[in-house]
Amino acid sequence: MRILLTGKNGQLGRCFQDVLKNTSHELFAYGSAELNIADASAVAAVFQQVKPDIVVNAAAYTAVDKAETDSENAYLVNAKGPELLARQAANLAIPFIHVSTDYVFDGAAAEPYVPTDSTNPQGVYGASKLAGEINIAAACEKYIILRTAWVFSEYGNNFVKTMVRLAKERDALSVVADQYGCPTYAGDLAQAILEICEQHEQNKPLVWGLYHYCGDMPTSWHGFARAIFAKSYELGVISSCPQLTAISSDQYPTPAKRPEYSVMKDENLSLLGITPSDWFAGLSSILNRI
Ligand SMILES: NC(=O)c1ccc[n+]([C@@H]2O[C@H](COP(=O)([O-])OP(=O)(O)OC[C@H]3O[C@@H](n4cnc5c(N)ncnc54)[C@H](OP(=O)(O)O)[C@@H]3O)[C@@H](O)[C@H]2O)c1
């Protein structure tokens, strides 16, 4: 199968290349320097050249706080780019796999969000990702959007790597304890996307649409940090666990407002033949490699 991957240098992009290593699929992978997904003619040229069987978009504008003052670029990458990719996929009648975010929700819920719940993004990043979802649905039929959350991996910058670094530098740390979500290992997300691609290759019917794909155990940033420290200490990655203080979001102001509660679930994942991310296993597997 000829797979076109955008965003090859990001966390998901790199994990996706890893999961493809032991397969016979032909990968055509692009970073932003080779393909700006918001450039219509560049996107068209790549589709013409590659003639993919399926497209995986791992490219995104993910700087949540910066997006507040850089909304034009956030919308170009998160809304226009996915639309251009989706249109090209529709022209070839091939599937388009895309990734969105829990930040499309306002976080006022008291129980896990399902894909049919109302959206109400609190910041530019979430709004631009939601615009991307809407544009894709209007541009093509054969799409799968996986909304994910709190992504970490052995690559790039993420909460796990920051916590491990800080644990080596400091004796005490304060972490927000009133925002709840579902950590997701990018390697699990990459594997899930590969499984979707392979089901398509095997002509198994895929139910197109919007899904939630994230970790199976909700926690707070504080709870996540505690798990990272405990596992890092157990594996000898850090020599001691810093003293961890729970603080409120008010005590850690950020330019972009985050949802208080963005826990997601999706009972329809089985329609795609995939299961949620076991983030704790993912955490254990990457700690020795970061
Ligand atoms: N990270 C999270 O916590 C999180 C949470 C929820 C949802 N998500 C979603 O999950 C997906 C994967 O996220 P991630 O953490 O893997 O992201 P990431 O590590 O920030 O990688 C994003 C990649 O997008 C590429 N990119 C940016 N602008 C581009 C453009 N104009 N054209 C082409 N490529 C461009 C960058 O490429 P270069 O490096 O080549 O410049 C970058 O490597 C995204 O859709 C994101 O919105 C992430």
Short mmCIF file of C-alpha atoms and ligand atoms in Angstrom, two decimals:
data_model
loop_
_atom_site.label_atom_id
_atom_site.label_comp_id
_atom_site.label_asym_id
_atom_site.label_seq_id
_atom_site.Cartn_x
_atom_site.Cartn_y
_atom_site.Cartn_z
CA MET A 1 0.00 0.00 0.00
CA ARG A 2 1.28 3.50 -0.85
CA ILE A 3 0.87 5.64 2.25
CA LEU A 4 1.28 9.41 2.11
CA LEU A 5 2.29 10.82 5.52
CA THR A 6 2.42 14.52 6.33
CA GLY A 7 4.03 15.87 9.51
CA LYS A 8 6.77 13.21 9.49
CA ASN A 9 8.94 15.06 12.05
CA GLY A 10 6.30 15.35 14.79
CA GLN A 11 5.63 12.92 17.61
CA LEU A 12 2.93 11.03 15.74
CA GLY A 13 4.76 11.26 12.42
CA ARG A 14 7.89 9.68 13.88
CA CYS A 15 5.99 6.97 15.74
CA PHE A 16 4.07 6.19 12.56
CA GLN A 17 7.33 5.73 10.67
CA ASP A 18 8.48 3.38 13.46
CA VAL A 19 5.38 1.17 13.28
CA LEU A 20 5.73 0.96 9.50
CA LYS A 21 9.31 -0.32 9.72
CA ASN A 22 8.37 -3.99 9.88
CA THR A 23 5.78 -3.77 7.14
CA SER A 24 6.01 -3.89 3.36
CA HIS A 25 4.03 -0.69 2.82
CA GLU A 26 5.58 2.04 0.73
CA LEU A 27 5.83 5.23 2.76
CA PHE A 28 6.02 8.69 1.25
CA ALA A 29 6.71 10.95 4.23
CA TYR A 30 6.90 14.74 4.25
CA GLY A 31 7.93 17.34 6.81
CA SER A 32 6.93 20.98 6.57
CA ALA A 33 10.10 21.83 4.64
CA GLU A 34 9.15 19.41 1.84
CA LEU A 35 5.39 19.96 1.92
CA ASN A 36 3.52 22.88 3.45
CA ILE A 37 0.04 21.39 3.75
CA ALA A 38 -1.51 24.86 3.49
CA ASP A 39 -0.04 25.35 0.00
CA ALA A 40 -2.70 24.16 -2.46
CA SER A 41 -0.42 23.72 -5.46
CA ALA A 42 2.28 21.93 -3.45
CA VAL A 43 -0.35 19.55 -2.04
CA ALA A 44 -1.77 18.87 -5.50
CA ALA A 45 1.72 18.21 -6.90
CA VAL A 46 2.56 15.69 -4.17
CA PHE A 47 -0.69 13.79 -4.73
CA GLN A 48 -0.03 13.70 -8.45
CA GLN A 49 3.50 12.44 -7.94
CA VAL A 50 2.84 9.89 -5.17
CA LYS A 51 -0.58 8.59 -6.22
CA PRO A 52 -1.22 7.31 -2.69
CA ASP A 53 -3.67 4.59 -1.66
CA ILE A 54 -4.30 6.31 1.67
CA VAL A 55 -3.31 9.59 3.39
CA VAL A 56 -2.34 10.09 7.02
CA ASN A 57 -2.15 13.68 8.23
CA ALA A 58 0.10 13.99 11.29
CA ALA A 59 0.88 17.65 10.56
CA ALA A 60 -0.61 20.28 12.82
CA TYR A 61 -0.03 23.62 14.50
CA THR A 62 0.23 22.35 18.08
CA ALA A 63 1.57 25.38 19.98
CA VAL A 64 -1.59 25.89 22.04
CA ASP A 65 -0.53 29.14 23.75
CA LYS A 66 1.24 30.67 20.74
CA ALA A 67 -1.89 30.10 18.65
CA GLU A 68 -3.71 32.76 20.71
CA THR A 69 -1.60 35.46 19.02
CA ASP A 70 -0.86 33.60 15.78
CA SER A 71 -4.33 32.52 14.80
CA GLU A 72 -3.79 33.05 11.07
CA ASN A 73 -1.08 30.40 10.97
CA ALA A 74 -2.98 28.08 13.30
CA TYR A 75 -5.97 28.16 10.93
CA LEU A 76 -3.77 27.71 7.86
CA VAL A 77 -2.24 24.51 9.23
CA ASN A 78 -5.17 23.13 11.24
CA ALA A 79 -8.11 24.11 9.04
CA LYS A 80 -6.99 24.95 5.50
CA GLY A 81 -4.26 22.28 5.22
CA PRO A 82 -6.54 19.38 6.21
CA GLU A 83 -9.18 20.66 3.80
CA LEU A 84 -6.69 20.70 0.92
CA LEU A 85 -5.52 17.18 1.76
CA ALA A 86 -9.11 15.95 2.10
CA ARG A 87 -10.05 17.43 -1.30
CA GLN A 88 -7.14 15.68 -3.00
CA ALA A 89 -8.03 12.43 -1.24
CA ALA A 90 -11.62 12.81 -2.45
CA ASN A 91 -10.39 13.34 -6.04
CA LEU A 92 -8.62 9.99 -5.87
CA ALA A 93 -11.47 8.38 -3.87
CA ILE A 94 -8.96 7.27 -1.23
CA PRO A 95 -9.31 7.43 2.58
CA PHE A 96 -8.03 10.36 4.59
CA ILE A 97 -6.93 9.72 8.19
CA HIS A 98 -6.68 12.82 10.35
CA VAL A 99 -6.07 13.61 14.02
CA SER A 100 -7.90 16.20 16.10
CA THR A 101 -8.00 17.18 19.76
CA ASP A 102 -9.89 17.09 23.06
CA TYR A 103 -9.51 20.89 23.13
CA VAL A 104 -12.59 21.16 20.87
CA PHE A 105 -14.57 20.77 24.13
CA ASP A 106 -15.09 23.41 26.82
CA GLY A 107 -14.48 21.00 29.69
CA ALA A 108 -17.73 21.71 31.52
CA ALA A 109 -18.89 18.08 31.32
CA ALA A 110 -19.05 15.78 34.32
CA GLU A 111 -18.68 12.56 32.38
CA PRO A 112 -16.48 11.47 29.48
CA TYR A 113 -17.13 13.17 26.15
CA VAL A 114 -18.32 11.03 23.27
CA PRO A 115 -17.92 12.05 19.60
CA THR A 116 -21.53 13.25 19.31
CA ASP A 117 -21.21 15.71 22.23
CA SER A 118 -21.38 19.44 21.50
CA THR A 119 -18.10 21.23 20.94
CA ASN A 120 -17.16 24.62 22.31
CA PRO A 121 -13.42 25.29 22.02
CA GLN A 122 -11.95 27.66 24.58
CA GLY A 123 -8.95 28.81 22.54
CA VAL A 124 -7.68 29.39 19.02
CA TYR A 125 -5.93 26.01 18.79
CA GLY A 126 -9.11 24.09 19.62
CA ALA A 127 -11.20 26.31 17.34
CA SER A 128 -8.77 25.87 14.44
CA LYS A 129 -8.76 22.08 14.91
CA LEU A 130 -12.56 22.05 15.01
CA ALA A 131 -12.62 24.08 11.78
CA GLY A 132 -10.34 21.41 10.29
CA GLU A 133 -12.79 18.66 11.29
CA ILE A 134 -15.68 20.56 9.69
CA ASN A 135 -13.71 21.26 6.51
CA ILE A 136 -12.72 17.61 6.14
CA ALA A 137 -16.29 16.38 6.56
CA ALA A 138 -17.39 18.82 3.85
CA ALA A 139 -14.54 17.93 1.48
CA CYS A 140 -14.53 14.13 1.45
CA GLU A 141 -16.60 11.11 2.43
CA LYS A 142 -13.94 8.55 3.20
CA TYR A 143 -12.43 10.18 6.27
CA ILE A 144 -11.55 9.02 9.73
CA ILE A 145 -10.81 11.68 12.32
CA LEU A 146 -9.35 10.47 15.60
CA ARG A 147 -9.62 13.05 18.35
CA THR A 148 -6.77 12.45 20.73
CA ALA A 149 -5.37 14.08 23.88
CA TRP A 150 -2.31 14.74 26.04
CA VAL A 151 0.03 13.08 23.50
CA PHE A 152 3.47 11.96 24.63
CA SER A 153 6.26 9.90 23.10
CA GLU A 154 10.00 9.42 23.02
CA TYR A 155 10.13 12.18 20.39
CA GLY A 156 9.77 15.97 20.39
CA ASN A 157 8.63 18.03 23.33
CA ASN A 158 5.95 16.72 25.62
CA PHE A 159 4.84 16.61 29.25
CA VAL A 160 6.65 13.35 30.05
CA LYS A 161 9.99 14.63 28.80
CA THR A 162 9.52 17.94 30.60
CA MET A 163 8.68 16.21 33.89
CA VAL A 164 11.70 13.87 33.66
CA ARG A 165 14.00 16.82 32.93
CA LEU A 166 12.57 18.87 35.80
CA ALA A 167 12.83 15.91 38.17
CA LYS A 168 16.57 15.82 37.46
CA GLU A 169 16.93 19.56 38.07
CA ARG A 170 14.65 20.24 41.05
CA ASP A 171 13.70 18.85 44.45
CA ALA A 172 10.14 20.16 44.36
CA LEU A 173 7.55 20.85 41.68
CA SER A 174 4.01 22.24 41.51
CA VAL A 175 1.64 20.77 38.91
CA VAL A 176 -1.94 21.63 38.00
CA ALA A 177 -4.38 19.20 39.61
CA ASP A 178 -7.75 20.54 38.43
CA GLN A 179 -7.51 19.67 34.72
CA TYR A 180 -8.48 16.12 33.83
CA GLY A 181 -7.79 14.29 30.60
CA CYS A 182 -6.52 11.11 29.00
CA PRO A 183 -2.81 10.78 28.28
CA THR A 184 -2.13 9.04 24.98
CA TYR A 185 1.05 7.35 23.81
CA ALA A 186 1.75 8.46 20.22
CA GLY A 187 3.09 4.97 19.46
CA ASP A 188 -0.33 3.48 20.27
CA LEU A 189 -2.05 6.09 18.11
CA ALA A 190 0.37 5.32 15.27
CA GLN A 191 -0.32 1.58 15.61
CA ALA A 192 -4.08 2.23 15.61
CA ILE A 193 -3.74 4.28 12.41
CA LEU A 194 -1.70 1.52 10.79
CA GLU A 195 -4.41 -0.99 11.69
CA ILE A 196 -7.03 1.24 10.07
CA CYS A 197 -4.86 1.50 6.93
CA GLU A 198 -4.45 -2.28 6.79
CA GLN A 199 -8.15 -2.93 7.19
CA HIS A 200 -8.75 -0.68 4.23
CA GLU A 201 -6.08 -2.56 2.26
CA GLN A 202 -7.81 -5.85 3.09
CA ASN A 203 -11.09 -4.39 1.82
CA LYS A 204 -12.69 -4.63 5.24
CA PRO A 205 -15.48 -2.07 5.41
CA LEU A 206 -14.52 0.96 7.50
CA VAL A 207 -17.15 3.10 9.14
CA TRP A 208 -16.08 6.62 8.14
CA GLY A 209 -16.42 9.50 10.56
CA LEU A 210 -15.28 10.94 13.85
CA TYR A 211 -13.87 8.91 16.75
CA HIS A 212 -12.18 9.49 20.10
CA TYR A 213 -8.83 7.77 20.51
CA CYS A 214 -6.97 8.38 23.76
CA GLY A 215 -5.65 6.73 26.89
CA ASP A 216 -7.79 4.34 28.86
CA MET A 217 -7.11 5.86 32.31
CA PRO A 218 -8.14 9.49 32.88
CA THR A 219 -6.01 11.50 35.27
CA SER A 220 -5.01 15.07 36.12
CA TRP A 221 -1.69 16.66 35.08
CA HIS A 222 -0.71 16.20 38.73
CA GLY A 223 -1.66 12.52 38.64
CA PHE A 224 0.18 12.10 35.36
CA ALA A 225 3.31 13.73 36.85
CA ARG A 226 3.10 11.44 39.89
CA ALA A 227 2.93 8.37 37.62
CA ILE A 228 5.88 9.65 35.55
CA PHE A 229 8.02 10.21 38.65
CA ALA A 230 7.13 6.85 40.23
CA LYS A 231 7.88 4.89 37.06
CA SER A 232 11.04 6.89 36.30
CA TYR A 233 12.33 6.25 39.81
CA GLU A 234 11.49 2.54 39.59
CA LEU A 235 13.40 2.27 36.29
CA GLY A 236 16.39 4.24 37.61
CA VAL A 237 15.82 7.11 35.16
CA ILE A 238 15.76 9.58 38.08
CA SER A 239 17.55 9.11 41.40
CA SER A 240 14.78 10.59 43.55
CA CYS A 241 11.19 11.74 43.16
CA PRO A 242 10.71 15.49 43.60
CA GLN A 243 8.20 16.67 46.16
CA LEU A 244 4.99 17.22 44.16
CA THR A 245 2.50 19.93 45.09
CA ALA A 246 -1.00 20.07 43.61
CA ILE A 247 -1.99 23.54 42.39
CA SER A 248 -5.03 24.98 40.64
CA SER A 249 -5.14 26.31 37.07
CA ASP A 250 -5.51 29.81 38.57
CA GLN A 251 -2.09 29.40 40.14
CA TYR A 252 -0.56 28.52 36.74
CA PRO A 253 -2.05 31.00 34.25
CA THR A 254 -1.46 30.34 30.54
CA PRO A 255 -2.36 32.49 27.49
CA ALA A 256 -4.80 29.82 26.22
CA LYS A 257 -7.57 28.57 28.47
CA ARG A 258 -7.59 24.77 28.75
CA PRO A 259 -10.70 22.68 29.37
CA GLU A 260 -11.00 21.59 32.99
CA TYR A 261 -12.32 18.19 32.06
CA SER A 262 -11.57 16.79 28.62
CA VAL A 263 -11.84 13.09 29.37
CA MET A 264 -13.05 11.29 26.24
CA LYS A 265 -14.34 7.82 25.49
CA ASP A 266 -15.62 6.02 22.43
CA GLU A 267 -17.45 2.75 22.40
CA ASN A 268 -17.32 2.68 18.61
CA LEU A 269 -13.55 2.21 18.39
CA SER A 270 -14.23 -1.50 17.91
CA LEU A 271 -15.83 -0.58 14.55
CA LEU A 272 -12.29 0.29 13.47
CA GLY A 273 -10.80 -2.80 15.12
CA ILE A 274 -8.70 -0.72 17.52
CA THR A 275 -8.51 -0.32 21.30
CA PRO A 276 -7.65 2.73 23.45
CA SER A 277 -4.06 3.61 24.30
CA ASP A 278 -2.60 1.83 27.32
CA TRP A 279 -0.69 4.96 28.27
CA PHE A 280 0.89 3.49 31.37
CA ALA A 281 2.49 0.71 29.30
CA GLY A 282 3.57 3.34 26.75
CA LEU A 283 5.11 5.41 29.52
CA SER A 284 7.05 2.43 30.85
CA SER A 285 8.33 1.55 27.39
CA ILE A 286 9.67 5.01 26.53
CA LEU A 287 11.23 6.12 29.83
CA ASN A 288 14.51 4.34 29.21
CA ARG A 289 14.74 5.87 25.77
CA ILE A 290 14.20 9.57 26.44
N1 LIG B 1 0.59 16.96 21.32
C1 LIG B 1 -0.57 16.83 21.97
O1 LIG B 1 -0.61 16.81 23.21
C2 LIG B 1 -1.86 16.67 21.21
C3 LIG B 1 -3.07 16.65 21.93
C4 LIG B 1 -4.26 16.49 21.21
C5 LIG B 1 -4.24 16.35 19.84
N2 LIG B 1 -3.05 16.39 19.17
C6 LIG B 1 -3.05 16.25 17.73
O2 LIG B 1 -2.31 15.10 17.39
C7 LIG B 1 -1.68 15.27 16.13
C8 LIG B 1 -0.21 14.93 16.24
O3 LIG B 1 0.37 15.82 17.18
P1 LIG B 1 1.92 15.77 17.54
O4 LIG B 1 2.06 15.92 19.00
O5 LIG B 1 2.56 14.61 16.84
O6 LIG B 1 2.39 17.13 16.86
P2 LIG B 1 3.86 17.74 16.75
O7 LIG B 1 4.85 16.86 17.41
O8 LIG B 1 3.77 19.17 17.16
O9 LIG B 1 4.14 17.67 15.19
C9 LIG B 1 3.42 18.42 14.29
C10 LIG B 1 4.19 18.45 12.98
O10 LIG B 1 3.40 19.23 12.08
C11 LIG B 1 4.27 19.75 11.13
N3 LIG B 1 3.76 20.97 10.53
C12 LIG B 1 3.49 22.15 11.13
N4 LIG B 1 3.07 23.03 10.21
C13 LIG B 1 3.06 22.40 9.00
C14 LIG B 1 2.72 22.78 7.69
N5 LIG B 1 2.29 24.02 7.39
N6 LIG B 1 2.85 21.85 6.71
C15 LIG B 1 3.29 20.62 6.99
N7 LIG B 1 3.63 20.19 8.20
C16 LIG B 1 3.51 21.08 9.21
C17 LIG B 1 5.59 20.04 11.83
O11 LIG B 1 6.55 19.72 10.87
P3 LIG B 1 8.14 20.12 10.88
O12 LIG B 1 8.67 19.59 12.19
O13 LIG B 1 8.67 19.39 9.68
O14 LIG B 1 8.22 21.61 10.80
C18 LIG B 1 5.55 19.12 13.05
O15 LIG B 1 6.59 18.16 13.02
C19 LIG B 1 -1.99 16.70 15.70
O16 LIG B 1 -3.09 16.71 14.84
C20 LIG B 1 -2.38 17.39 17.00
O17 LIG B 1 -3.24 18.49 16.80
C21 LIG B 1 -1.86 16.53 19.83
#
